Every structure is written in C-alpha cells, then in structure tokens.
Coordinates of C-alpha atoms in Angstrom, one line a residue:
X1 CA -17.1 -7.6 17.8
X2 CA -19.8 -10.3 15.7
X3 CA -20.2 -13.5 17.0
X4 CA -22.4 -15.0 13.2
X5 CA -19.5 -14.0 10.1
X6 CA -18.5 -17.7 9.0
X7 CA -15.6 -19.5 11.3
X8 CA -15.3 -15.9 13.0
X9 CA -13.9 -15.2 9.3
X10 CA -15.2 -12.2 7.6
X11 CA -13.0 -13.3 4.1
X12 CA -15.6 -16.2 4.3
X13 CA -18.1 -14.7 5.0
X14 CA -17.2 -12.5 2.0
X15 CA -16.7 -14.9 -0.7
X16 CA -20.5 -16.8 0.7
X17 CA -22.2 -12.2 0.2
X18 CA -20.9 -11.9 -3.3
X19 CA -22.0 -15.5 -4.2
X20 CA -25.4 -14.8 -2.7
X21 CA -26.2 -11.4 -3.5
X22 CA -26.0 -13.2 -6.6
X23 CA -28.4 -14.9 -6.5
X24 CA -30.7 -13.0 -4.9
X25 CA -30.1 -10.5 -8.3
X26 CA -30.9 -13.5 -10.4
X27 CA -34.4 -14.2 -7.3
X28 CA -35.3 -11.2 -5.7
X29 CA -38.7 -13.1 -4.7
X30 CA -36.2 -15.6 -2.1
X31 CA -37.0 -14.0 1.2
X32 CA -35.4 -16.3 3.2
X33 CA -31.7 -15.7 0.6
X34 CA -32.1 -11.5 1.3
X35 CA -32.7 -12.3 5.0
X36 CA -29.1 -14.6 4.8
X37 CA -27.7 -12.1 2.9
X38 CA -28.6 -8.9 5.1
X39 CA -27.3 -10.8 9.0
X40 CA -24.6 -11.4 7.2
X41 CA -23.5 -8.4 5.3
X42 CA -24.2 -6.8 9.5
X43 CA -20.9 -9.0 10.5
X44 CA -19.0 -7.3 7.2
X45 CA -19.7 -4.3 8.3
X46 CA -19.5 -4.5 11.8
X47 CA -16.0 -5.0 11.3
X48 CA -15.3 -1.5 9.6
X49 CA -11.9 0.6 12.0
X50 CA -10.8 3.4 11.9
X51 CA -9.8 6.8 9.7
X52 CA -8.5 9.0 7.2
X53 CA -6.1 9.3 10.4
X54 CA -6.7 6.3 12.7
X55 CA -5.5 3.2 12.8
X56 CA -6.6 1.1 10.4
X57 CA -7.7 3.9 8.5
X58 CA -11.1 2.8 7.3
X59 CA -10.1 -0.6 6.9
X60 CA -12.4 -3.6 7.5
X61 CA -10.3 -6.7 9.4
X62 CA -10.3 -10.4 7.9
X63 CA -11.4 -12.0 11.8
X64 CA -13.7 -11.7 15.3
X65 CA -10.6 -12.8 16.8
X66 CA -8.8 -10.1 16.2
X67 CA -8.9 -5.9 16.2
X68 CA -4.8 -5.8 15.3
X69 CA -4.8 -7.5 11.6
X70 CA -5.7 -6.6 7.7
X71 CA -4.3 -9.9 4.4
X72 CA -4.3 -9.1 1.2
X73 CA -5.4 -12.8 0.7
X74 CA -9.2 -13.0 1.0
X75 CA -9.4 -9.0 1.1
X76 CA -13.0 -9.1 -0.8
X77 CA -15.5 -7.9 2.4
X78 CA -14.8 -4.6 0.5
X79 CA -16.3 -5.6 -3.1
X80 CA -19.2 -8.7 -1.2
X81 CA -20.0 -4.4 0.9
X82 CA -20.8 -3.1 -2.7
X83 CA -22.8 -6.2 -4.0
X84 CA -24.1 -6.6 -0.9
X85 CA -25.0 -2.3 -1.1
X86 CA -26.7 -2.5 -4.7
X87 CA -29.1 -6.1 -4.2
X88 CA -29.7 -4.5 -1.2
X89 CA -30.2 -1.2 -1.8
X90 CA -28.1 -0.6 1.1
X91 CA -26.7 2.8 0.8
X92 CA -23.9 2.8 3.6
X93 CA -23.0 0.0 2.8
X94 CA -21.7 1.1 -0.4
X95 CA -20.3 4.2 1.9
X96 CA -17.8 2.3 3.7
X97 CA -16.8 -0.3 0.7
X98 CA -16.5 3.3 -0.7
X99 CA -14.6 4.5 2.2
X100 CA -12.0 1.2 2.3
X101 CA -11.5 1.0 -1.4
X102 CA -10.0 5.7 -1.6
X103 CA -8.1 5.4 1.2
X104 CA -6.6 2.2 2.9
X105 CA -6.1 -0.1 -0.1
X106 CA -4.9 3.3 -1.4
X107 CA -2.4 3.6 0.7
X108 CA -1.6 -0.2 0.1
X109 CA -1.1 0.1 -2.9
X110 CA 1.3 3.4 -1.8
X111 CA 2.7 0.8 0.4
X112 CA 4.3 -1.2 -2.4
X113 CA 0.8 -3.5 -2.7
X114 CA -0.9 -6.4 -1.7
X115 CA 0.7 -7.8 0.8
X116 CA -0.3 -11.0 3.1
X117 CA -0.8 -9.8 6.3
X118 CA -0.4 -5.8 8.2
X119 CA -0.1 -7.9 11.9
X120 CA -0.7 -4.9 13.0
X121 CA 3.3 -3.9 10.8
X122 CA 3.6 -6.0 7.3
X123 CA 5.1 -8.7 8.8
X124 CA 3.9 -10.7 6.0
X125 CA 5.0 -9.1 2.8
X126 CA 4.5 -11.9 0.9
X127 CA 2.1 -11.1 -2.3
X128 CA 0.2 -13.5 -3.7
X129 CA -2.6 -13.5 -6.5
X130 CA -4.5 -14.2 -4.1
X131 CA -4.7 -10.3 -3.1
X132 CA -3.5 -8.9 -5.8
X133 CA -7.8 -10.5 -7.2
X134 CA -8.8 -9.1 -4.3
X135 CA -8.0 -5.1 -4.9
X136 CA -9.2 -5.2 -8.6
X137 CA -12.2 -7.0 -7.5
X138 CA -13.1 -4.9 -4.6
X139 CA -12.1 -1.3 -6.9
X140 CA -14.2 -3.1 -9.7
X141 CA -17.2 -3.3 -8.0
X142 CA -17.5 -0.3 -6.3
X143 CA -16.8 1.4 -9.6
X144 CA -16.7 4.9 -10.9
X145 CA -13.4 7.2 -11.6
X146 CA -11.8 7.0 -8.3
X147 CA -12.0 3.1 -7.5
X148 CA -11.5 2.2 -12.2
X149 CA -8.1 3.8 -11.4
X150 CA -6.8 2.5 -8.5
X151 CA -8.6 -1.2 -10.3
X152 CA -5.6 -0.3 -13.9
X153 CA -2.8 0.3 -10.7
X154 CA -3.8 -2.3 -8.4
X155 CA -4.5 -4.8 -11.4
X156 CA -0.7 -3.7 -12.7
X157 CA 0.6 -6.6 -10.4
X158 CA 0.1 -9.2 -12.8
X159 CA 2.1 -7.0 -16.0
X160 CA 5.6 -5.7 -13.9
X161 CA 3.9 -3.3 -11.2
X162 CA 5.0 -5.8 -8.1
X163 CA 7.6 -6.1 -6.1
X164 CA 10.1 -8.4 -8.1
X165 CA 9.8 -5.9 -11.7
X166 CA 8.6 -8.5 -13.7
X167 CA 5.6 -9.8 -15.4
X168 CA 3.7 -13.1 -13.1
X169 CA 0.8 -13.5 -15.6
X170 CA 1.4 -15.1 -19.3
X171 CA -0.9 -13.3 -21.5
X172 CA -0.3 -16.2 -24.5
X173 CA -1.0 -19.6 -21.8
X174 CA -2.8 -17.8 -19.0
X175 CA -0.2 -19.1 -16.2
X176 CA 0.6 -17.1 -13.2
X177 CA 2.4 -17.4 -10.5
X178 CA 2.3 -18.5 -6.7
X179 CA 3.6 -15.3 -5.4
X180 CA 6.5 -13.1 -4.4
X181 CA 8.7 -13.1 -1.7
X182 CA 9.4 -10.2 0.5
X183 CA 13.3 -9.9 -1.3
X184 CA 11.3 -10.2 -4.7
X185 CA 11.7 -13.5 -5.5
X186 CA 9.2 -15.2 -7.1
X187 CA 7.4 -18.3 -7.3
X188 CA 6.8 -19.5 -10.6
X189 CA 5.3 -22.9 -9.2
X190 CA 0.8 -21.0 -10.3
X191 CA -1.6 -23.7 -8.1
X192 CA -4.8 -23.8 -8.4
X193 CA -5.6 -21.2 -6.0
X194 CA -3.1 -19.1 -8.3
X195 CA -4.8 -19.4 -11.2
X196 CA -9.0 -18.9 -10.4
X197 CA -8.1 -15.4 -8.9
X198 CA -5.2 -14.4 -12.2
X199 CA -8.2 -15.7 -14.0
X200 CA -11.1 -13.7 -12.1
X201 CA -8.9 -10.3 -12.8
X202 CA -7.9 -10.7 -16.1
X203 CA -12.4 -11.5 -16.5
X204 CA -12.8 -8.6 -14.3
X205 CA -10.2 -6.5 -16.7
X206 CA -11.9 -7.9 -20.0
X207 CA -15.5 -6.8 -18.2
X208 CA -13.7 -3.1 -17.9
X209 CA -11.5 -2.7 -21.1
X210 CA -10.4 1.2 -19.9
X211 CA -8.6 -0.7 -16.9
X212 CA -7.0 -3.1 -18.6
X213 CA -5.6 -0.9 -21.4
X214 CA -3.9 0.5 -18.3
X215 CA -3.5 -2.3 -16.6
X216 CA -1.7 -4.3 -19.3
X217 CA 1.1 -0.9 -19.5
X218 CA 1.7 -0.3 -16.0
X219 CA 4.8 -2.4 -16.2
X220 CA 6.8 -1.4 -13.3
X221 CA 7.1 0.9 -9.6
X222 CA 9.9 3.3 -10.3
X223 CA 8.9 4.8 -6.6
X224 CA 7.3 3.9 -3.2
X225 CA 6.7 5.9 -0.2
X226 CA 4.3 4.5 2.4
X227 CA 4.1 2.6 5.1
X228 CA 7.4 1.2 6.7
X229 CA 8.2 0.2 9.9
X230 CA 10.8 0.9 12.8
X231 CA 11.8 -1.5 15.6
X232 CA 11.1 0.1 19.2
X233 CA 14.5 -3.1 20.6
X234 CA 16.5 -1.0 17.8
X235 CA 16.4 2.1 19.5
X236 CA 19.4 3.0 23.0
X237 CA 17.4 1.8 26.3
X238 CA 17.0 3.5 29.9
X239 CA 16.6 2.6 32.8
X240 CA 15.1 -0.7 33.4
X241 CA 14.0 -1.1 30.1
X242 CA 15.1 -3.6 28.3
X243 CA 14.2 -6.1 25.0
X244 CA 12.1 -9.0 24.7
X245 CA 12.6 -12.4 22.6
X246 CA 9.4 -14.2 23.4
X247 CA 10.2 -18.1 22.2
X248 CA 7.2 -17.0 19.2
X249 CA 6.6 -13.8 17.5
X250 CA 1.9 -14.4 17.2
X251 CA 0.7 -13.6 20.4
X252 CA -2.9 -15.3 19.7
X253 CA -4.2 -12.0 17.9
X254 CA -1.1 -10.0 16.4
X255 CA 2.2 -10.7 16.3
X256 CA 5.3 -8.9 17.7
X257 CA 7.2 -6.7 14.8
X258 CA 11.0 -8.2 14.1
X259 CA 9.4 -11.0 16.5
X260 CA 11.0 -8.9 19.7
X261 CA 9.5 -5.9 22.0
X262 CA 11.2 -3.6 24.9
X263 CA 9.4 -3.9 28.2
X264 CA 9.8 0.2 29.6
X265 CA 9.2 0.7 33.1
X266 CA 8.3 3.5 34.7
X267 CA 11.3 6.7 34.3
X268 CA 12.8 3.7 31.9
X269 CA 13.1 5.1 27.8
X270 CA 13.6 4.3 24.7
X271 CA 15.0 6.7 21.8
X272 CA 14.7 5.8 18.0
X273 CA 17.2 6.2 15.4
X274 CA 15.5 7.3 12.1
X275 CA 17.1 8.2 8.1
X276 CA 16.1 12.6 8.5
X277 CA 12.7 12.2 7.6
X278 CA 12.1 13.8 4.2
X279 CA 8.8 15.2 5.0
X280 CA 5.7 15.3 8.0
X281 CA 5.4 12.1 9.0
X282 CA 2.5 10.8 10.3
X283 CA 3.9 8.4 13.2
X284 CA 1.2 5.1 15.2
X285 CA 3.7 3.9 18.0
X286 CA 2.8 0.6 18.5
X287 CA 2.1 -0.2 22.3
X288 CA 0.8 -3.5 24.0
X289 CA -2.3 -1.8 26.1
X290 CA -3.0 -3.9 29.3
X291 CA -6.7 -4.3 30.3
X292 CA -6.6 -2.5 33.6
X293 CA -4.9 1.5 34.0
X294 CA -1.3 1.3 33.5
X295 CA 0.4 5.2 32.6
X296 CA 0.9 6.7 30.0
X297 CA 4.1 7.2 27.5
X298 CA 5.4 10.4 26.5
X299 CA 6.0 10.8 22.3
X300 CA 9.5 12.8 21.7
X301 CA 11.2 13.7 18.4
X302 CA 14.9 15.2 17.0
X303 CA 15.5 16.8 14.0
X304 CA 19.0 18.3 13.1
X305 CA 18.6 21.7 14.1
X306 CA 19.0 20.2 18.0
X307 CA 14.8 21.3 18.8
X308 CA 12.6 19.0 20.9
X309 CA 8.9 19.0 19.9
X310 CA 6.9 16.8 21.6
X311 CA 4.5 14.4 20.0
X312 CA 1.7 13.6 22.8
X313 CA 1.1 10.7 24.6
X314 CA -0.3 7.6 23.9
X315 CA -1.9 5.4 26.9
X316 CA -0.1 1.8 27.9
X317 CA -3.9 0.4 29.3
X318 CA -7.5 1.3 28.8
X319 CA -7.7 -1.9 26.9
X320 CA -10.3 -3.4 28.2
X321 CA -12.3 -6.7 29.7
X322 CA -10.7 -9.3 27.7
X323 CA -13.8 -10.3 26.4
X324 CA -13.7 -14.0 23.5
X325 CA -10.4 -12.2 22.7
X326 CA -8.1 -14.7 22.7
X327 CA -5.4 -12.4 25.0
X328 CA -5.9 -9.4 27.3
X329 CA -3.4 -6.9 26.5
X330 CA -4.4 -5.4 22.3
X331 CA -1.4 -5.0 20.5
X332 CA -1.8 -2.2 17.9
X333 CA -1.1 1.4 16.4
X334 CA -2.2 4.7 18.0
X335 CA -2.8 7.8 16.8
X336 CA -1.0 10.5 18.9
X337 CA -2.1 14.0 18.6
X338 CA 0.8 16.5 15.7
X339 CA 2.9 15.1 13.0
X340 CA 6.9 14.5 13.4
X341 CA 8.5 17.8 10.8
X342 CA 10.6 16.9 8.2
X343 CA 14.7 16.4 9.3
X344 CA 13.2 14.4 12.1
X345 CA 16.4 12.0 12.8
X346 CA 14.9 10.4 16.1
X347 CA 12.4 9.5 18.2
X348 CA 11.8 8.9 22.0
X349 CA 9.4 7.1 24.6
X350 CA 9.5 7.8 27.8
X351 CA 7.6 6.1 30.5
X352 CA 5.7 8.3 32.5
X353 CA 3.4 6.2 35.0
X354 CA 3.3 2.0 34.9
X355 CA 5.1 0.1 32.4
X356 CA 4.3 0.5 28.2
X357 CA 5.2 -3.2 26.5
X358 CA 7.0 -1.0 23.1
X359 CA 7.0 -3.2 20.1
X360 CA 7.9 -0.4 16.7
X361 CA 6.0 3.0 15.2
X362 CA 4.6 3.2 12.0
X363 CA 6.3 6.4 10.1
X364 CA 3.5 7.4 7.3
X365 CA 4.7 10.0 5.0
X366 CA 1.8 13.0 5.0
X367 CA 1.2 12.2 1.2
X368 CA 2.6 9.2 0.2
X369 CA 3.5 8.5 -2.7
X370 CA 3.8 5.1 -5.9
X371 CA 5.0 6.0 -9.0
X372 CA 4.7 3.8 -12.3
X373 CA 6.0 2.7 -15.1
X374 CA 4.9 2.4 -18.8
X375 CA 6.7 -0.4 -21.2
X376 CA 10.3 0.6 -22.7
X377 CA 10.0 3.9 -20.5
X378 CA 10.5 1.9 -17.6
X379 CA 14.0 0.5 -18.6
X380 CA 14.9 4.5 -18.6
X381 CA 13.1 4.7 -14.6
X382 CA 11.0 6.8 -16.5
X383 CA 7.2 7.2 -14.3
X384 CA 4.5 8.2 -16.9
X385 CA 2.0 7.3 -13.9
X386 CA 1.4 8.5 -10.6
X387 CA -0.5 8.2 -8.0
X388 CA 0.0 10.1 -4.1
X389 CA -2.5 8.9 -1.7
X390 CA -3.3 12.7 1.7
X391 CA -2.7 11.6 4.9
X392 CA -4.5 14.0 6.9
X393 CA -7.4 15.8 6.9
X394 CA -6.3 18.7 5.5
X395 CA -6.3 20.2 2.0
X396 CA -2.7 19.5 1.8
X397 CA -0.2 19.0 -2.4
X398 CA 3.5 18.1 -2.7
X399 CA 5.6 18.7 -6.3
X400 CA 6.2 16.3 -8.1
X401 CA 9.2 16.2 -11.6
X402 CA 7.0 15.6 -14.2
X403 CA 8.5 14.3 -18.1
X404 CA 5.5 15.3 -20.4
X405 CA 2.7 17.4 -20.2
X406 CA 0.0 15.8 -17.3
X407 CA -3.3 16.0 -16.7
X408 CA -3.8 15.8 -12.5
X409 CA -6.6 14.2 -11.3
X410 CA -7.6 14.3 -7.3
X411 CA -10.9 13.2 -5.4
X412 CA -12.2 13.4 -2.1
X413 CA -12.3 10.5 0.3
X414 CA -14.9 8.9 -1.7
X415 CA -13.0 8.5 -4.8
X416 CA -15.5 11.2 -6.7
X417 CA -13.3 13.5 -8.8
X418 CA -13.7 16.8 -7.6
X419 CA -10.7 18.8 -9.6
X420 CA -8.6 18.2 -12.6
X421 CA -5.2 20.1 -13.6
X422 CA -3.2 20.3 -16.8
X423 CA -0.1 21.1 -16.3
X424 CA 3.0 21.1 -18.5
X425 CA 6.6 19.2 -17.9
X426 CA 9.3 20.3 -14.8
X427 CA 8.7 20.5 -11.9
X428 CA 5.5 21.2 -10.4
X429 CA 2.7 21.4 -7.6
X430 CA 0.3 18.6 -6.4
X431 CA -3.5 18.9 -4.6
X432 CA -5.4 16.4 -3.1
X433 CA -8.7 16.5 -1.6
X434 CA -8.4 16.0 2.7
X435 CA -8.0 11.5 2.8
X436 CA -8.5 11.9 -1.2
X437 CA -6.4 11.1 -3.6
X438 CA -5.1 11.7 -6.2
X439 CA -3.4 10.4 -9.8
X440 CA -1.2 11.3 -12.4
X441 CA -0.4 10.6 -16.0
X442 CA 0.8 11.8 -19.2
X443 CA -2.1 13.0 -21.6

C-alpha cells in the first residue's frame, strides 16, 4: 500500500490531485507542482484492486489502512486519475479510470447506487450527494459515449432515480437534501457538503447538455437486481460451528456484515437457504483469512432438482504478514471457481482443515439489471431505459421486455461502444460484451 497518501486517504489525495491537475494545466512550467501531481496520482493508481470477476472489480480503494472497504462518498479517484492522466499524458492512468467507471461503477449503479460504505459487504446503504456527485464527476471526467450514458443514469439520483423514489434537488431554488437512508427515508436538511456537491453536479451537467437532458428525465427506478448479501450466521450449523457476535462490528479494517459471523472448526459446516436464484449467479464468500496456513473451506450449492454442485474452495488462511495493517486477519470476499446455476436454493460451506471465520456471501447476478422510469411513465411502472452489466469475462445475453421500439447500445469493459442493435417491442434478446454494459433506451 502507498505510504504517502494524504492522511492515508485516497479520497483526500484525489481532491488534491484534481486541484493540482487544474493548476498544472494552467501553469505547465511549474516543475515542483508537476512532480507532486505525478507522485500523488501514482499513489492513487496503486490503490486499484481486482478485475472483472475478482472483488472489488477494478475499484480504487479509499484508504491505505484497509484493503476491504470502498465508499461512494469521497470517491473522486477515477476523476483524479483521468484528469492527471490528461494533463501529464499518462494513458495508463486514463485506462485505470476507464476500467473502474466502466466495470465497478456500473455495477454500483445496478446494485442500488452510491452507498456510503461497502465494508466489504454493502454495510452502510445511506446515500448522500457527495457519493452521487463522485460518480457523476468521475464518469464525466473519463468521458466517452459509454461513460456519458452512465453519468446520466448516476445523475438521475437527484431527480428521483434513488431509493426514495423522489426528487432530492429543487431546480427552482438549488436546494438539496442531506441524504437518503437505507429504508428510503429522506433527510430534508441541506448542509454545506450536500449543497456544494449538488451544485458541482449541476455545473457538470450544464457543461454536458446531452447528459443533463437524459438525467433530468430519469426520475425513478423500476428494478434493481445487483449485488446482495446473505449472512452466514443465518444458516444451519453442524459440528462445532458457532455464531459469534463481537462487541463491535468494526474490526479495525472492515465490518462484520450483520455484526456477526460463524466460527467453524474442521469438520463443521454452514448451510444457508436462499430464495431460488433467478439466473446464474457469482458467489463471493466473505472470509476472514488468518495470517498463516489454516486449511480450506469447500463450497457447494443445491437447487430444486436436488443435485449438489461444487463451486470450488476458499483458503482459511494465507493473509500474509500483518505489516502496517490494523489487524492480523484479512476480511474480504473471495472468488469461487464456478458459478451457481439458476434455481439454486442452498449454499453450503464445509470446513476441511483448520478453522474458518465465515461472515457472509455476496450474490452477484451474472447479468445485473437496473430499470429506469421517466416522467409520467414512471407512475405506470414503465421502464423506458435499462442498464445491464455483465459480471463475467464471456460474451453474454439476457432477455428483456420493451414497450416500444428500442435502441440497444453495447459497451465493452472500457466503455467503448462496440455494437448497436435496434429492436421492436415485446421480449427481445439483449447482448453484452465481456465485462461490459448495455444500455437500452426508446428510439
């Protein structure tokens, strides 16, 4: 982890890099400023983790003291990478920014929007203007057709496409709200931070009229089908497995999802019952890995057909030396070798050696979906536009029902438009590029 980030924070450093980028663009001869800009942006780039199928899916993590957390608020890192990359002619930083915005940030939108904290599960689902603005600013800083489409979807948060389903920005006064709670309750305060970031979003939209027009007509969400969490402590336990409820959910670098976990020694198991999966789904067990060898846990699933399928194993240890981390263990989602098929109803973890601390399982649909409503159509439940996100490295397709003639735009894992398809009303096939997203809108 880079040791020179401001206050160990990618978020704080990104704000500084945005300012430095503007300064160096205006005063290109200031060598000291260019040097500082390069060093700080190098630190931000070093905080990017994961790929299409490995958590956190290309996100730039916000804190050098944790490899397990991401938050939307303060999430200006992609914008900083794109801006510094443009000023200093660093194509690698611009590619890093494209990777996060086209993959991880698209998945964030499909999973419900700018949550305050995934730590590593979606732990704090409060949403505030700072988080919404960070997404909008980052998409627009990267630019391109795909990112502009995502920027409009993200900015729809202000106009009603949010968990509360109501506008949180008053166009006549400029007033905003201080946030939306996980249950949809709106905090009608309008503090300085929220006012500033709402204004910044509106200024950015004014500079991109086509994006603004699309955002202003994105006024509701009709479907959210993205990453969800099931808790290990809610499962059926065998052997000596036991639920542990620590005094605090925060470990020093991550949160125990649900403020509890299962401590499972060798020979024990946990079976979690879930509603039957509607499509093939990627499972990410959230495991607290010990620093030394600690055996493995095997993961199997079963569906209505009664068949048991192996998805692979996860290590219980192997976190490595603690170093400067605040805890010796590493609580984070791990990737399984295979995908759970549609119809799966139970997930079983069996500990084959050592002991395992099992927190939860992230369920990620192979194709995530966000349905969006517009204007008067929203009340009728119509979904005039849709976002689909491919969580795999393979070409995929899904089906959707459209009420009218629709243009389907397919973007690759960098946000580049690779295909446009025009379809009629009714049930239609929707193609997706590997690791990419597809936007469907009326034509």
